[in-house]
Amino acid sequence: MPEVWIRLNTADRRRNWWWTGWLTLVCAGTTVAVSLVEPEEDHWWWAGGCAIVWLAAVVYTINRGYGRTLLTAQGMAFRTFFSRRRLPWVEIVRVERRSHTARSSEWWDIRVVLVGGRALAVPGAFTSRRYDRDFERKLALIEDYLCRAAAGQEAKPRSTLRH
């Protein structure tokens, strides 16, 4: 099986940057509004709190937007700004699409469920569009790699049992 990268395309990364900009405006607006309402001695608490929330959210959105996954015959390799992780196919039980709902939005991501039951999000595979062909293609590709790997692992013990 050839190696394949799963990542966001240019339009999706641009959309992620727009959300990051929107988040920045909301945090800046909150900071300004609170600083106008609160007493002067409490300004720095609110500004510092908003800055910490903003920084955490921006780091999360950038890390999520530029994360990617490499599919190989041996397994998956997750790469983000802050982490690198390799998962052999034998540790993965299944692949699933998860939906998340907030007050005014809905989004989906792809998760791999490990042998112990822990689910990990696949970097570079999320969408907020209901019928996203690119997202469905990524899901089908990961499932195909998992099925091929499982078929190859099942065939191996049968051949080694013959003595």
mmCIF file of C-alpha atoms in Angstrom:
data_model
loop_
_atom_site.group_PDB
_atom_site.id
_atom_site.type_symbol
_atom_site.label_atom_id
_atom_site.label_comp_id
_atom_site.label_asym_id
_atom_site.label_seq_id
_atom_site.Cartn_x
_atom_site.Cartn_y
_atom_site.Cartn_z
ATOM 1 C CA MET A 1 0.000 0.000 0.000
ATOM 2 C CA PRO A 2 1.349 3.438 -0.847
ATOM 3 C CA GLU A 3 1.818 6.081 1.808
ATOM 4 C CA VAL A 4 -0.984 8.666 1.852
ATOM 5 C CA TRP A 5 -1.243 11.955 3.741
ATOM 6 C CA ILE A 6 -4.513 13.078 5.281
ATOM 7 C CA ARG A 7 -4.669 16.816 5.889
ATOM 8 C CA LEU A 8 -6.927 19.784 5.377
ATOM 9 C CA ASN A 9 -6.951 21.281 1.910
ATOM 10 C CA THR A 10 -6.149 24.948 1.308
ATOM 11 C CA ALA A 11 -9.773 26.119 1.485
ATOM 12 C CA ASP A 12 -10.363 24.317 4.795
ATOM 13 C CA ARG A 13 -7.145 25.737 6.280
ATOM 14 C CA ARG A 14 -8.239 29.207 5.166
ATOM 15 C CA ARG A 15 -11.627 28.636 6.829
ATOM 16 C CA ASN A 16 -9.784 27.586 9.999
ATOM 17 C CA TRP A 17 -7.837 30.872 9.902
ATOM 18 C CA TRP A 18 -11.115 32.801 9.531
ATOM 19 C CA TRP A 19 -12.469 31.080 12.654
ATOM 20 C CA THR A 20 -9.231 31.952 14.449
ATOM 21 C CA GLY A 21 -9.697 35.587 13.442
ATOM 22 C CA TRP A 22 -13.321 35.544 14.619
ATOM 23 C CA LEU A 23 -12.207 34.074 17.935
ATOM 24 C CA THR A 24 -9.615 36.838 18.274
ATOM 25 C CA LEU A 25 -12.269 39.502 17.690
ATOM 26 C CA VAL A 26 -14.593 37.944 20.275
ATOM 27 C CA CYS A 27 -11.838 37.771 22.897
ATOM 28 C CA ALA A 28 -10.681 41.322 22.130
ATOM 29 C CA GLY A 29 -14.268 42.598 22.314
ATOM 30 C CA THR A 30 -14.815 40.821 25.620
ATOM 31 C CA THR A 31 -11.622 42.319 27.033
ATOM 32 C CA VAL A 32 -12.584 45.849 25.953
ATOM 33 C CA ALA A 33 -16.163 45.495 27.234
ATOM 34 C CA VAL A 34 -15.075 44.172 30.616
ATOM 35 C CA SER A 35 -12.380 46.829 30.987
ATOM 36 C CA LEU A 36 -14.982 49.546 30.395
ATOM 37 C CA VAL A 37 -17.400 48.088 32.958
ATOM 38 C CA GLU A 38 -15.124 46.786 35.726
ATOM 39 C CA PRO A 39 -13.333 48.999 38.243
ATOM 40 C CA GLU A 40 -9.855 50.062 37.214
ATOM 41 C CA GLU A 41 -7.995 47.871 39.724
ATOM 42 C CA ASP A 42 -9.631 44.718 38.267
ATOM 43 C CA HIS A 43 -8.757 45.447 34.616
ATOM 44 C CA TRP A 44 -5.570 43.418 34.519
ATOM 45 C CA TRP A 45 -7.314 40.300 35.920
ATOM 46 C CA TRP A 46 -9.900 40.330 33.173
ATOM 47 C CA ALA A 47 -7.422 41.227 30.448
ATOM 48 C CA GLY A 48 -5.045 38.481 31.617
ATOM 49 C CA GLY A 49 -7.847 35.918 31.812
ATOM 50 C CA CYS A 50 -9.097 36.770 28.323
ATOM 51 C CA ALA A 51 -5.540 36.630 26.995
ATOM 52 C CA ILE A 52 -4.999 33.148 28.455
ATOM 53 C CA VAL A 53 -8.295 31.851 27.044
ATOM 54 C CA TRP A 54 -7.536 33.442 23.668
ATOM 55 C CA LEU A 55 -4.015 31.996 23.537
ATOM 56 C CA ALA A 56 -5.211 28.497 24.414
ATOM 57 C CA ALA A 57 -7.975 28.651 21.802
ATOM 58 C CA VAL A 58 -5.665 30.012 19.078
ATOM 59 C CA VAL A 59 -3.042 27.350 19.765
ATOM 60 C CA TYR A 60 -5.772 24.692 19.589
ATOM 61 C CA THR A 61 -7.224 25.941 16.279
ATOM 62 C CA ILE A 62 -3.832 26.324 14.623
ATOM 63 C CA ASN A 63 -2.677 22.908 15.857
ATOM 64 C CA ARG A 64 -5.934 21.369 14.610
ATOM 65 C CA GLY A 65 -5.744 23.147 11.248
ATOM 66 C CA TYR A 66 -2.192 22.096 10.455
ATOM 67 C CA GLY A 67 -2.281 18.584 11.929
ATOM 68 C CA ARG A 68 -1.884 15.734 9.468
ATOM 69 C CA THR A 69 -1.826 11.949 9.390
ATOM 70 C CA LEU A 70 0.334 9.605 7.347
ATOM 71 C CA LEU A 71 -1.215 6.257 6.414
ATOM 72 C CA THR A 72 1.256 3.456 5.733
ATOM 73 C CA ALA A 73 1.089 -0.317 5.476
ATOM 74 C CA GLN A 74 2.417 -0.524 9.059
ATOM 75 C CA GLY A 75 0.050 1.968 10.662
ATOM 76 C CA MET A 76 -0.809 5.624 11.135
ATOM 77 C CA ALA A 77 1.531 8.465 12.053
ATOM 78 C CA PHE A 78 -0.097 11.526 13.652
ATOM 79 C CA ARG A 79 1.753 14.826 13.307
ATOM 80 C CA THR A 80 0.814 18.133 14.864
ATOM 81 C CA PHE A 81 2.859 21.129 16.004
ATOM 82 C CA PHE A 82 3.167 19.675 19.483
ATOM 83 C CA SER A 83 3.157 15.916 19.084
ATOM 84 C CA ARG A 84 4.205 12.976 16.975
ATOM 85 C CA ARG A 85 2.615 9.589 17.444
ATOM 86 C CA ARG A 86 2.743 6.272 15.600
ATOM 87 C CA LEU A 87 -0.044 3.725 15.859
ATOM 88 C CA PRO A 88 0.400 0.273 14.346
ATOM 89 C CA TRP A 89 -2.751 -1.159 12.759
ATOM 90 C CA VAL A 90 -2.859 -3.972 15.341
ATOM 91 C CA GLU A 91 -3.591 -1.408 18.090
ATOM 92 C CA ILE A 92 -6.610 0.026 16.235
ATOM 93 C CA VAL A 93 -9.960 -1.706 16.751
ATOM 94 C CA ARG A 94 -12.159 0.513 14.579
ATOM 95 C CA VAL A 95 -12.553 3.873 12.888
ATOM 96 C CA GLU A 96 -15.586 6.027 13.603
ATOM 97 C CA ARG A 97 -17.107 9.336 12.653
ATOM 98 C CA ARG A 98 -18.093 11.413 15.675
ATOM 99 C CA SER A 99 -20.444 14.351 15.648
ATOM 100 C CA HIS A 100 -20.218 17.257 18.049
ATOM 101 C CA THR A 101 -22.969 19.773 18.641
ATOM 102 C CA ALA A 102 -22.741 23.214 20.201
ATOM 103 C CA ARG A 103 -25.442 25.835 20.542
ATOM 104 C CA SER A 104 -25.273 27.091 16.989
ATOM 105 C CA SER A 105 -22.929 24.721 15.198
ATOM 106 C CA GLU A 106 -22.206 21.121 14.458
ATOM 107 C CA TRP A 107 -18.979 19.466 13.347
ATOM 108 C CA TRP A 108 -17.619 16.000 12.716
ATOM 109 C CA ASP A 109 -14.242 14.385 13.149
ATOM 110 C CA ILE A 110 -12.721 10.963 12.618
ATOM 111 C CA ARG A 111 -11.572 8.954 15.625
ATOM 112 C CA VAL A 112 -9.641 5.717 15.859
ATOM 113 C CA VAL A 113 -10.546 3.494 18.788
ATOM 114 C CA LEU A 114 -7.597 1.662 20.306
ATOM 115 C CA VAL A 115 -7.538 -1.819 21.837
ATOM 116 C CA GLY A 116 -7.961 -0.406 25.359
ATOM 117 C CA GLY A 117 -11.051 1.576 24.323
ATOM 118 C CA ARG A 118 -9.411 4.998 24.110
ATOM 119 C CA ALA A 119 -10.486 7.068 21.091
ATOM 120 C CA LEU A 120 -8.007 9.417 19.400
ATOM 121 C CA ALA A 121 -8.917 12.165 16.942
ATOM 122 C CA VAL A 122 -7.228 11.832 13.557
ATOM 123 C CA PRO A 123 -5.339 15.063 12.781
ATOM 124 C CA GLY A 124 -6.362 16.645 9.483
ATOM 125 C CA ALA A 125 -9.799 15.000 9.393
ATOM 126 C CA PHE A 126 -12.665 17.190 10.589
ATOM 127 C CA THR A 127 -15.427 19.171 8.938
ATOM 128 C CA SER A 128 -18.339 21.432 9.754
ATOM 129 C CA ARG A 129 -20.197 20.739 6.495
ATOM 130 C CA ARG A 130 -22.961 18.171 6.568
ATOM 131 C CA TYR A 131 -22.147 16.438 3.247
ATOM 132 C CA ASP A 132 -18.424 16.909 2.763
ATOM 133 C CA ARG A 133 -17.070 14.591 0.050
ATOM 134 C CA ASP A 134 -13.463 15.187 1.071
ATOM 135 C CA PHE A 135 -14.222 14.185 4.671
ATOM 136 C CA GLU A 136 -16.080 11.049 3.520
ATOM 137 C CA ARG A 137 -13.130 10.174 1.256
ATOM 138 C CA LYS A 138 -10.739 10.440 4.210
ATOM 139 C CA LEU A 139 -12.956 8.205 6.341
ATOM 140 C CA ALA A 140 -13.231 5.591 3.569
ATOM 141 C CA LEU A 141 -9.474 5.694 2.988
ATOM 142 C CA ILE A 142 -8.646 5.074 6.655
ATOM 143 C CA GLU A 143 -11.202 2.249 6.824
ATOM 144 C CA ASP A 144 -9.713 0.723 3.666
ATOM 145 C CA TYR A 145 -6.185 0.796 5.113
ATOM 146 C CA LEU A 146 -7.436 -0.758 8.364
ATOM 147 C CA CYS A 147 -9.278 -3.538 6.486
ATOM 148 C CA ARG A 148 -6.260 -4.282 4.293
ATOM 149 C CA ALA A 149 -3.963 -4.401 7.303
ATOM 150 C CA ALA A 150 -6.364 -6.685 9.189
ATOM 151 C CA ALA A 151 -6.578 -9.029 6.201
ATOM 152 C CA GLY A 152 -2.789 -9.159 5.963
ATOM 153 C CA GLN A 153 -2.419 -9.872 9.696
ATOM 154 C CA GLU A 154 -4.996 -12.655 9.591
ATOM 155 C CA ALA A 155 -3.191 -14.367 6.727
ATOM 156 C CA LYS A 156 0.175 -14.287 8.488
ATOM 157 C CA PRO A 157 -0.626 -16.564 11.461
ATOM 158 C CA ARG A 158 -2.212 -19.166 9.186
ATOM 159 C CA SER A 159 0.983 -19.498 7.183
ATOM 160 C CA THR A 160 3.172 -19.702 10.290
ATOM 161 C CA LEU A 161 1.054 -22.486 11.812
ATOM 162 C CA ARG A 162 2.126 -24.922 9.108
ATOM 163 C CA HIS A 163 5.207 -26.819 10.252
#
